[in-house]
Coordinates of C-alpha atoms in Angstrom, one line a residue:
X1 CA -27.7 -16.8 -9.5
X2 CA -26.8 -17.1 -5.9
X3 CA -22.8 -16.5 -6.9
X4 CA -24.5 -13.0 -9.1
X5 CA -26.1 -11.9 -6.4
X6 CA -22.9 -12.4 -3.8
X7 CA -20.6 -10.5 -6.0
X8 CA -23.4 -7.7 -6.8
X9 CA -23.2 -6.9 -2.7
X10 CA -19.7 -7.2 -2.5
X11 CA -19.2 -4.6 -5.8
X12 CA -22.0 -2.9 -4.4
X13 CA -20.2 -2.6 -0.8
X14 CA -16.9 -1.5 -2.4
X15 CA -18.3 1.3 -4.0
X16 CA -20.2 2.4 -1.7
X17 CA -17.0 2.3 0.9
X18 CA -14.8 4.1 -1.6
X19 CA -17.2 6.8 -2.0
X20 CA -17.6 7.7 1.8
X21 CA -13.8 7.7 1.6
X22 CA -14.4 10.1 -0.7
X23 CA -16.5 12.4 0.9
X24 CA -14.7 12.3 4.2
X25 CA -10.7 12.5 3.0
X26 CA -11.8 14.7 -0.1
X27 CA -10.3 17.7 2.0
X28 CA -7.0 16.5 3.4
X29 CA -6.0 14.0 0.9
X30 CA -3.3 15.2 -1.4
X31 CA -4.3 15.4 -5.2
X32 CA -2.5 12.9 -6.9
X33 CA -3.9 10.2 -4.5
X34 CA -7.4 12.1 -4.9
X35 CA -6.3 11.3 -9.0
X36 CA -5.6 7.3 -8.3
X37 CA -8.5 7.1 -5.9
X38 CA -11.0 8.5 -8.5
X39 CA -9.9 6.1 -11.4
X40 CA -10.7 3.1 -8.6
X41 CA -13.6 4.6 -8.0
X42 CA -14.7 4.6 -11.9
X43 CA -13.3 1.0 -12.1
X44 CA -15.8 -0.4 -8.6
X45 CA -18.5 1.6 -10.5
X46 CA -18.1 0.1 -14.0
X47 CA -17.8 -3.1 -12.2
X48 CA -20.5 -3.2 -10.1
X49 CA -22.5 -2.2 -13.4
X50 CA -21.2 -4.7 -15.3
X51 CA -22.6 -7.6 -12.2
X52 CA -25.6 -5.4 -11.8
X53 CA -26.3 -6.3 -16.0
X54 CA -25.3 -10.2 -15.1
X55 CA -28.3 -10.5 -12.5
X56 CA -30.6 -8.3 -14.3
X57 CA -29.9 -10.6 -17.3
X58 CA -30.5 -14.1 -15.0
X59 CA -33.6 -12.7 -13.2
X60 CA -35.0 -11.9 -16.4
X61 CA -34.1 -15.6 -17.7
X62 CA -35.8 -17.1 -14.6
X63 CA -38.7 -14.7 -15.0
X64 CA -38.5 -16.2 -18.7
X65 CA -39.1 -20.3 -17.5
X66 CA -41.2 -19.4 -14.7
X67 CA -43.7 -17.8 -17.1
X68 CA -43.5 -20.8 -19.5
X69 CA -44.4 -23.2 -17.1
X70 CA -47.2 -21.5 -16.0
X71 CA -46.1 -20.0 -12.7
X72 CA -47.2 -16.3 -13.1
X73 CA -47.0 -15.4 -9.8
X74 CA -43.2 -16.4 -9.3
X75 CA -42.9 -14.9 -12.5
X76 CA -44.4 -11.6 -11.5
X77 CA -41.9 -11.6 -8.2
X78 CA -38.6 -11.7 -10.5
X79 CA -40.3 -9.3 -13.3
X80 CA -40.5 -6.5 -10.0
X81 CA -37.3 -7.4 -8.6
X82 CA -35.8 -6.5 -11.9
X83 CA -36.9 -3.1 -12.2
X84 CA -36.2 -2.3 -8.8
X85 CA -32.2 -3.1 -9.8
X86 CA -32.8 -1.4 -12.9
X87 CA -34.2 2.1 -11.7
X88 CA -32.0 1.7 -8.4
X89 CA -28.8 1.7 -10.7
X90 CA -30.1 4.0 -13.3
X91 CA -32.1 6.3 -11.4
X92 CA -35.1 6.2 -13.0
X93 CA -37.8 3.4 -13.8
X94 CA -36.8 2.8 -17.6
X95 CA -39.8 3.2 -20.0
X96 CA -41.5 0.0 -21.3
X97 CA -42.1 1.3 -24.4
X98 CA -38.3 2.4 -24.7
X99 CA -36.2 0.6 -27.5
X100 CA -32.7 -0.1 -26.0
X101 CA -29.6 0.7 -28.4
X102 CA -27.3 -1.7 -27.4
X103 CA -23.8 -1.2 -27.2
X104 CA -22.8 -4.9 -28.6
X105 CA -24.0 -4.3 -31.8
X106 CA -22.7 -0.7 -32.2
X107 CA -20.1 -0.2 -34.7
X108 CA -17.5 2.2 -32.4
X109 CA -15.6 4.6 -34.0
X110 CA -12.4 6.8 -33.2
X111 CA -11.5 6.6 -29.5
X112 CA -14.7 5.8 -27.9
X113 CA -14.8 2.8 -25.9
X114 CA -18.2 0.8 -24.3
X115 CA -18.2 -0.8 -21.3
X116 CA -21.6 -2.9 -20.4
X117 CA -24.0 0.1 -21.2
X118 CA -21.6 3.0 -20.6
X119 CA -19.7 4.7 -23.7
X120 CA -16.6 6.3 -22.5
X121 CA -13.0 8.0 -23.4
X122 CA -14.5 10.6 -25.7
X123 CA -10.7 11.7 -26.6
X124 CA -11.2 12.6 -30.2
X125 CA -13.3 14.5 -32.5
X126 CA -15.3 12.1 -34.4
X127 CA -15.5 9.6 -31.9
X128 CA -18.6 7.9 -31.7
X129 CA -21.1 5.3 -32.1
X130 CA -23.3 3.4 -35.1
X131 CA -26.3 1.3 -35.1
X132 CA -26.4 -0.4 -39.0
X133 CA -29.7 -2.0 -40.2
X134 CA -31.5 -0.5 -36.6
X135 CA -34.9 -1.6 -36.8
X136 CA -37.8 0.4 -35.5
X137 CA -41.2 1.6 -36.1
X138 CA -41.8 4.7 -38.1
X139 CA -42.4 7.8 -36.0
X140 CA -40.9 10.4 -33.4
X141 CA -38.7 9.8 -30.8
X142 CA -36.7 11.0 -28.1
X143 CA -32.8 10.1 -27.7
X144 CA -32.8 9.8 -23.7
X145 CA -30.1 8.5 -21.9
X146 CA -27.6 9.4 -18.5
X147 CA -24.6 11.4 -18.6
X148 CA -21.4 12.0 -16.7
X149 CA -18.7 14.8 -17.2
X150 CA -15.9 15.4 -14.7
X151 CA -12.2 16.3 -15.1
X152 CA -9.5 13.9 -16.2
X153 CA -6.7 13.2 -13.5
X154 CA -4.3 15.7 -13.2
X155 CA -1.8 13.4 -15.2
X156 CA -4.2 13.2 -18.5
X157 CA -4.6 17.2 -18.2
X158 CA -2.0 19.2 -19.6
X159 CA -1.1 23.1 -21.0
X160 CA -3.0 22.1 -24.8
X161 CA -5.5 19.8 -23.1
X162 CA -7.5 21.5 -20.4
X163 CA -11.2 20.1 -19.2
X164 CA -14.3 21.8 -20.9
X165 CA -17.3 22.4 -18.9
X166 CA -19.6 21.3 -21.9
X167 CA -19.3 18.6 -24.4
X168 CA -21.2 19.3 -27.5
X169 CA -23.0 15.8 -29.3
X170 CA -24.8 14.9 -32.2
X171 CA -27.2 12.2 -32.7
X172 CA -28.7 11.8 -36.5
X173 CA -30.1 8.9 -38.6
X174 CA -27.6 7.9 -41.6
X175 CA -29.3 8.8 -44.7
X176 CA -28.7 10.0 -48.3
X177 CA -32.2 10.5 -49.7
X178 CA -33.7 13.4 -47.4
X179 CA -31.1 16.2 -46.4
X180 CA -33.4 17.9 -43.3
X181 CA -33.2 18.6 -40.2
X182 CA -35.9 16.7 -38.8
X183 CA -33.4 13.9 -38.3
X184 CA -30.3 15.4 -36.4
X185 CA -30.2 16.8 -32.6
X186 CA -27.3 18.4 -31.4
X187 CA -27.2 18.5 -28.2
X188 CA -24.7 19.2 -25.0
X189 CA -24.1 17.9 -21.8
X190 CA -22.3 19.7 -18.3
X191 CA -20.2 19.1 -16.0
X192 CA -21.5 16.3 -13.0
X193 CA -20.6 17.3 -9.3
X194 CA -18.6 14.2 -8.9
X195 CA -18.2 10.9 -10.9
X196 CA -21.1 9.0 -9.4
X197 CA -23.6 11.8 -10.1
X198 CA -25.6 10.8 -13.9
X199 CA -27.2 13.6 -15.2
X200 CA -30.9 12.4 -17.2
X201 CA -30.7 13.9 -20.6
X202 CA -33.2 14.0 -23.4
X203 CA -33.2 15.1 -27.0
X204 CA -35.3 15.1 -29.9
X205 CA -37.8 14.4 -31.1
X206 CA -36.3 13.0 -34.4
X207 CA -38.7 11.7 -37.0
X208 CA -37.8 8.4 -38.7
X209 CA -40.3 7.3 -41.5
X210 CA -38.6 4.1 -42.7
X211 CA -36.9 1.0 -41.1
X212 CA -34.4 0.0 -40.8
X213 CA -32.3 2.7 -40.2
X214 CA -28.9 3.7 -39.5
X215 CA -28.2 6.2 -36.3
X216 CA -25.2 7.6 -35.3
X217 CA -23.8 9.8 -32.2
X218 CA -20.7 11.3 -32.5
X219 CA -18.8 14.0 -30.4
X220 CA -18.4 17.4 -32.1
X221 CA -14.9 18.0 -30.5
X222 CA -12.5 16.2 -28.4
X223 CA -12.5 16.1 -24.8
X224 CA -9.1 14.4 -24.0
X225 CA -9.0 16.3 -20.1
X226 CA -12.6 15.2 -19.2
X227 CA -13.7 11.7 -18.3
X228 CA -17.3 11.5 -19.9
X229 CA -19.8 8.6 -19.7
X230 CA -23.1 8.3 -21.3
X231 CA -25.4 5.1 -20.1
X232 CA -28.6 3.7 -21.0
X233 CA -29.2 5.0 -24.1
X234 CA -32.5 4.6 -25.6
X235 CA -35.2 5.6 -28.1
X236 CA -38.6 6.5 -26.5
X237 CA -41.4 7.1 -28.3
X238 CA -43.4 10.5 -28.6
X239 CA -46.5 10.0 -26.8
X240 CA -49.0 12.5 -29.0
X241 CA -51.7 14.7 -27.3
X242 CA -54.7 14.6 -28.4
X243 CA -56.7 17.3 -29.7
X244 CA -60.5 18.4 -28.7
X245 CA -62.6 18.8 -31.8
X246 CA -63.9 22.1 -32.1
X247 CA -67.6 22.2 -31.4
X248 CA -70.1 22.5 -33.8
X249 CA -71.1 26.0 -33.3
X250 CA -67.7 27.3 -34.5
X251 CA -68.9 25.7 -37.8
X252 CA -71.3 29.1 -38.3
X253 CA -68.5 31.8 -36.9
X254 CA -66.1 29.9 -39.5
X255 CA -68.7 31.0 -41.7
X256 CA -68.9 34.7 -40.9
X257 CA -64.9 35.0 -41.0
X258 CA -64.6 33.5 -44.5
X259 CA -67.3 35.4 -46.1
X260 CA -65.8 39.1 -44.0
X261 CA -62.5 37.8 -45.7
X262 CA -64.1 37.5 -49.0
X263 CA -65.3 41.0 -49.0
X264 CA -62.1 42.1 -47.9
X265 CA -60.6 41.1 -50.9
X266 CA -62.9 41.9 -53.5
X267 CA -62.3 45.2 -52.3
X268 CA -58.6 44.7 -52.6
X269 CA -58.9 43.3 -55.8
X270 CA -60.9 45.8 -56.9
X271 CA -58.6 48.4 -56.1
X272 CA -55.7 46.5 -57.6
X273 CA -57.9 46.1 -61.0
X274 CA -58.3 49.8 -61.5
X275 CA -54.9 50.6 -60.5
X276 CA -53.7 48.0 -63.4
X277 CA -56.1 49.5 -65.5
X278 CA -54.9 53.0 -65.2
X279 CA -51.7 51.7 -66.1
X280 CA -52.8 49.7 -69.0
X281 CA -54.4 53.2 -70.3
X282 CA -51.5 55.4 -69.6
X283 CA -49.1 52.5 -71.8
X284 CA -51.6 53.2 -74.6
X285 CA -50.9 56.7 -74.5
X286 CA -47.0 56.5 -74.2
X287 CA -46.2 53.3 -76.2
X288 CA -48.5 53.1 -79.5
X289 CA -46.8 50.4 -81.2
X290 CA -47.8 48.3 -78.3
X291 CA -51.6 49.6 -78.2
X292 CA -52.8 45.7 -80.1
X293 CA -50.8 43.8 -76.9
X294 CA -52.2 46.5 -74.4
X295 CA -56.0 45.9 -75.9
X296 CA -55.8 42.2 -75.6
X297 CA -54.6 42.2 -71.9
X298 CA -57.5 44.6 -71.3
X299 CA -60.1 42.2 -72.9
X300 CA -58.5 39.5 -70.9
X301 CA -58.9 41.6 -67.6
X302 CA -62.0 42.0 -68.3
X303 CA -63.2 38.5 -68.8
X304 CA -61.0 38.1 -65.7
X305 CA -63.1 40.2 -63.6
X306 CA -66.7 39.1 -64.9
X307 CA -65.9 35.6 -64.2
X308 CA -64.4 36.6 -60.6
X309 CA -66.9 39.7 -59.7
X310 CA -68.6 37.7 -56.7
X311 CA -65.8 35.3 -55.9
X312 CA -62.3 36.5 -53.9
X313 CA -59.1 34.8 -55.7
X314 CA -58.2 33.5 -52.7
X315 CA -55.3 32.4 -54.2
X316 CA -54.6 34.8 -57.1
X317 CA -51.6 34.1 -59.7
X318 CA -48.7 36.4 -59.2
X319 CA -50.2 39.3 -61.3
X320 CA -53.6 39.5 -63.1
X321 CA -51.4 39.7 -66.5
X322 CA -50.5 36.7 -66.1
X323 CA -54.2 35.0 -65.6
X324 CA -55.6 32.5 -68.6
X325 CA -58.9 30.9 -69.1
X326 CA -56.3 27.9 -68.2
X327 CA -55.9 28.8 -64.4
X328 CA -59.7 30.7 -64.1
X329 CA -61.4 27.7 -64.3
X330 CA -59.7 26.1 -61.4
X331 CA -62.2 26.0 -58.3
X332 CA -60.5 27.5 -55.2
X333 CA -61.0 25.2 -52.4
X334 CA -59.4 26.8 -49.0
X335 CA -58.7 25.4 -45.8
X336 CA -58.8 21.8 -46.6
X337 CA -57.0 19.3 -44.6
X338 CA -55.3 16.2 -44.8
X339 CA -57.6 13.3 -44.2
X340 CA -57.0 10.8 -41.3
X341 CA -55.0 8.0 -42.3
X342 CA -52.0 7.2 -44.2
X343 CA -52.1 8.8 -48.0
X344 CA -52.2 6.2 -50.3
X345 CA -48.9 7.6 -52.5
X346 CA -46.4 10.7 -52.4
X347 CA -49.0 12.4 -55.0
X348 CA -52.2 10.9 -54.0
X349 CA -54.2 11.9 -50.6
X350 CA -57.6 12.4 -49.5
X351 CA -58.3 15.8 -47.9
X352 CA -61.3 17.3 -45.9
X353 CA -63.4 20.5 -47.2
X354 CA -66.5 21.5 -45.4
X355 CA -67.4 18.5 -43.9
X356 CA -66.6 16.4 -47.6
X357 CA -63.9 13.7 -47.2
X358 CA -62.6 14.5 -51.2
X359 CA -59.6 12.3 -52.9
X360 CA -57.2 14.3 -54.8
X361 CA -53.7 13.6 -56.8
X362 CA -50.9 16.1 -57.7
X363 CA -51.2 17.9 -61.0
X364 CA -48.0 17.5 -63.2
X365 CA -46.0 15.5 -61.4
X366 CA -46.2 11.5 -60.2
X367 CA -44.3 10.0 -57.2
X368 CA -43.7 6.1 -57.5
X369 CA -46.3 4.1 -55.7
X370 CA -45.4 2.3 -52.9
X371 CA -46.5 -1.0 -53.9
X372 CA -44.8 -2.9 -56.5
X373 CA -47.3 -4.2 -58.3
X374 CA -48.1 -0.9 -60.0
X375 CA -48.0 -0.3 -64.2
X376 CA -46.3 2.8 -63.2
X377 CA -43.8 1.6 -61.9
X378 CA -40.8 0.9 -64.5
X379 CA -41.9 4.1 -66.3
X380 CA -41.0 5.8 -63.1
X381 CA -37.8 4.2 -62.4
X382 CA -36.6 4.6 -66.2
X383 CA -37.3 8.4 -65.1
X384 CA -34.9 8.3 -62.3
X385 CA -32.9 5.8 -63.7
X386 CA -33.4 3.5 -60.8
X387 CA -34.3 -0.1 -60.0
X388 CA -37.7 -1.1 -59.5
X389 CA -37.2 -2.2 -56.1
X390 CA -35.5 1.0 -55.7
X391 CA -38.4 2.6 -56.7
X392 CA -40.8 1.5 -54.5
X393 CA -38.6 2.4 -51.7
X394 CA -38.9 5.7 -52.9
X395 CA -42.2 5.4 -53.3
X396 CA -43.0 4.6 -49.3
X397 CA -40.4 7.3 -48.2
X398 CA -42.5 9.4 -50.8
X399 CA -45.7 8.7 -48.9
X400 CA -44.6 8.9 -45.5
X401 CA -43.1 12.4 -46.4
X402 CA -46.5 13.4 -47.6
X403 CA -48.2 12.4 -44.5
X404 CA -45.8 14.7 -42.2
X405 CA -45.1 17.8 -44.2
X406 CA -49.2 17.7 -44.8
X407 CA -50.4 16.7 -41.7
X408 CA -52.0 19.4 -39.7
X409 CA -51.6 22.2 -42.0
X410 CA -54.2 24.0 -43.9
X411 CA -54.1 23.4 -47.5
X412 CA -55.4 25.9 -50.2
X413 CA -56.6 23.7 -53.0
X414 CA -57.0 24.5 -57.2
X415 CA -58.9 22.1 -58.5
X416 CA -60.4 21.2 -62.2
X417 CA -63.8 20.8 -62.0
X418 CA -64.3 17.8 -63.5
X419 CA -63.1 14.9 -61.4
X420 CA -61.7 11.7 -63.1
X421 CA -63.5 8.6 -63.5
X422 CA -63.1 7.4 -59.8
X423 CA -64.2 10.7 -58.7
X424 CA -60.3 11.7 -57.8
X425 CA -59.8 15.5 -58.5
X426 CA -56.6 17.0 -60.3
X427 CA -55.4 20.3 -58.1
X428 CA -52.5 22.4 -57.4
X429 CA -52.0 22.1 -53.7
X430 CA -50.7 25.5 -52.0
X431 CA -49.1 25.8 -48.7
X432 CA -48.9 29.7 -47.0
X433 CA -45.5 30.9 -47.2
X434 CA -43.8 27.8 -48.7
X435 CA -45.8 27.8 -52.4
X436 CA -47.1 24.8 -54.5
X437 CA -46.3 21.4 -52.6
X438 CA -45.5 20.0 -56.3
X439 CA -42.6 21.9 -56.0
X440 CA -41.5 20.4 -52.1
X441 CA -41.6 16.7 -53.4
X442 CA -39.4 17.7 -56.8
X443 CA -37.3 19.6 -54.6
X444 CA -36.7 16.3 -52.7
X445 CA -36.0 13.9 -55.4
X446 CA -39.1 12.3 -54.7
X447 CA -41.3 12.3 -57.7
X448 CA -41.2 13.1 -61.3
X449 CA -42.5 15.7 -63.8
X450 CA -45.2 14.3 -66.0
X451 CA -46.4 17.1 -68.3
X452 CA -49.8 16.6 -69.7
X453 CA -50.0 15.5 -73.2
X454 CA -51.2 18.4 -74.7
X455 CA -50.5 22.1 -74.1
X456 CA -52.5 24.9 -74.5
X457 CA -49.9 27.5 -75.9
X458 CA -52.0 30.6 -74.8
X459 CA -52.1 29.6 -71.3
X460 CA -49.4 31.9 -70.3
X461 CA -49.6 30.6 -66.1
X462 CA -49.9 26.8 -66.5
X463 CA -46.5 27.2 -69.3
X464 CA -45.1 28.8 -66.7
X465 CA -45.3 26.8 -63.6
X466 CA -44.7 23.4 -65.7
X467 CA -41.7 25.3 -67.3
X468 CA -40.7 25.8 -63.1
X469 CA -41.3 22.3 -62.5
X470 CA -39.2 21.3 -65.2
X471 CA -36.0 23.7 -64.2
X472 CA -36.6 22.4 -60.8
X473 CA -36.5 18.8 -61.6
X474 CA -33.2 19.5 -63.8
X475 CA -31.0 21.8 -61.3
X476 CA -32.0 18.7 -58.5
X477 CA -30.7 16.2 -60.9
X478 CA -27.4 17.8 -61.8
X479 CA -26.7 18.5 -58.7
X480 CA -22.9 16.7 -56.5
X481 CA -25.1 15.1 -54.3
X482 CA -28.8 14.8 -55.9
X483 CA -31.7 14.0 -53.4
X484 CA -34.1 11.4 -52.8
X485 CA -34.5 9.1 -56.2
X486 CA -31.7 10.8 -57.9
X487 CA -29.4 9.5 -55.3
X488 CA -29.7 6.3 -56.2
X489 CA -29.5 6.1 -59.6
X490 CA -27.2 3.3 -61.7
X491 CA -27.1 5.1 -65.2
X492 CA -23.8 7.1 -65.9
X493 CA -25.2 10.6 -64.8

């Protein structure tokens, strides 16, 4: 250790001396020994770092013993001393709850190079880094880390390769189930004011809801005429705010804004009935050979209106010709919530309504559970055409993606009335400006179709949202590169 800490002053010394050369000869010196002198001074840098590691490494070994034979105190001395080295050299006091990604058991690619903790020679486009089988836990993070961009030496520059003042990144978890952008950043960096100068850069957040993962950063173009370094790369975890619960007062002027809403639309509505009605009457006049069709709609407006005459459709179908006694005895439950808590499947959640923690599951459509001891399970995979294991997988990935896209956002609910045996109720879930949520996790390859066993033929609205479901599911399965469960299939496809 006492060797470590000898050559740590004397790398330490050097480039300290080579940089007040620097700054005092900067102005007289001619530029190709400016050129050699700056590529010495990268080399006493990345040396000094590289001894700087060593004794960080042996303190933290010492600190290591000390604490196992009970000498705290001691322990305590070498634990300080270590961050002292390690936000002197990297300018900041590094974040205990920061997970390191570790250059020695990155997978390099094109022409970067690493060095200690520094990635360098960014030359090509491509060029980059890859942590395989990175374990984390689930959740948001932030890719921090120090960077430094200056010109190459005059000899590396030439007509075809001149120095950018930007270099554009990307940094993205590996993944063929979910295509989204929740889990790429692209990001750039600028030019430094001289080769010692590391610029603190952050990114993010990226949400990562499985482990382990696979994370790459690449460079989006080639910067052959700059020297670029990026250092102490790291993941650090998004520290959530918390929110103040609204107090219970607001619960009564809730209450006077929904029911102003609700008169609000049943004077819409009612203006949208009679309009339809008019137009129903004027088809009877001008098409008689339709006048049996046009009579039955009416009767069915009718019985639409009498059920609905002190209720708002808060969420109405697309057009009243459309509405059966299928969809009108739904209950409308509005501005539910996701409960607290993971949901316990892709398809099944607990929500809040007035007060009433309620648990509900998707109509129409099943995501695998995320346990394997399910019945359900092999029907599902046969679906997909999956393993079991394979399943399962999807099955968590399902339920984490359900917690996220949910989580925070007010749900408009249709519900049947009658709950099933363990008080679970069947419901539509309904998102504003994004549609039925059924329709999210098909879209993602992340649960299955299950018609009900029976249809009723005249229920014009459910045909025609199970018929949706059902194209959905199809186009996502055909498709090059298929989403989520269909991605992983091992039947011929």
């Amino acid at each position: 250790m006492r060797l470590l800490a000898t050559s740590l002053r004397h790398a330490l010394t050097l480039a300290v001396f080579l940089i007040v050369g620097v700054a005092r000869g900067q102005e007289t010196t001619p530029s190709d020994i400016t050129a050699a002198r700056n590529l010495l001074l990268t080399q006493a840098l990345a040396d000094s770092q590289r001894i700087t590691e060593q004794y960080v490494l042996a303190l933290g070994t010492r600190e290591a013993a000390l604490a196992a034979a009970g000498d705290y105190e001691e322990a305590k001395r070498f634990q300080q001393r270590r961050a002292q080295l390690q936000s002197l050299y990297f300018g900041s006091t590094v974040d205990s709850h920061a997970i390191v990604l570790p250059l020695t058991t990155a997978r390099l690619m094109g022409s970067i190079q690493a060095s200690g903790d520094i990635l360098s020679n960014w030359r090509s486009n491509g060029s980059g880094a890859e942590w395989s089988q990175f374990k984390l836990a689930p959740g948001r993070y932030h890719l921090e880390f120090e960077a430094n961009m200056i010109d190459a030496p005059v000899a590396f520059a030439s007509a075809k390769m001149q120095p950018q003042e930007k270099a554009s990144f990307t940094f993205a978890e590996v993944t063929q189930l979910i295509s989204t952008g929740t889990n790429t950043a692209t990001f750039e960096i600028t030019q430094s004011t001289d080769e010692t100068t590391f610029i603190p850069v952050r990114t993010g957040p990226l949400t990562f809801t499985r482990s382990p993962i696979t994370l790459r950063l690449v460079a989006n173009s080639g910067y052959p005429a700059n020297l670029i370094r990026l250092r102490n790369l790291r993941l650090v975890p998004v520290t959530e705010t918390a929110t103040v619960s609204a107090p219970i007062e607001a619960a009564a002027a809730l209450k006077t804004v929904r029911d102003d809403l609700a008169a609000e639309l049943l004077v819409s509505q009612k203006k949208a009935i009679d309009d339809y009605r008019n137009t129903l009457s004027a088809l009877t006049a001008s098409k008689p050979a339709l006048k049996e069709a046009i009579t039955a709609e009416a009767q069915r407006l009718d019985r639409l209106t009498t059920r609905r005459q002190s209720t708002p459709l808060l969420s109405p179908p697309a057009a009243f010709a459309t509405a059966t006694s299928s969809l009108q005895d739904l209950d409308i439950l509005t501005g539910a919530m996701l409960a607290d808590g993971p949901p316990t499947a892709g398809d099944r959640f607990k929500v809040i309504h007035d007060g009433k923690t309620i648990p509900v599951r998707l109509l129409w459509v099943a995501s695998p559970p995320p346990v394997s001891d399910t019945k359900s399970i092999p029907q599902l995979a046969k679906h997909f055409g999956i393993e079991s294991a394979a399943a399962v997988s999807i099955g968590r990935l399902a339920r984490d993606f359900t917690d996220q896209y949910l989580r925070a956002k007010p749900l408009r609910l249709l519900a049947y009335p009658q709950p099933d045996r363990d008080g679970t109720l069947a419901v539509l879930v309904v998102l504003q400006d994004i549609g039925l949520y059924q329709n999210v996790l098909i879209d993602q390859g992340l649960a299955a179709v299950q018609p009900p066993a029976s249809v009723n033929k005249a229920a014009i609205t459910e045909n025609a949202l199970l018929s949706s479901l059902i194209a959905r599911e199809e186009a996502i399965r055909k498709r090059s590169s298929p989403p989520g469960a269909w991605a992983l299939r091992t039947e011929a496809k």
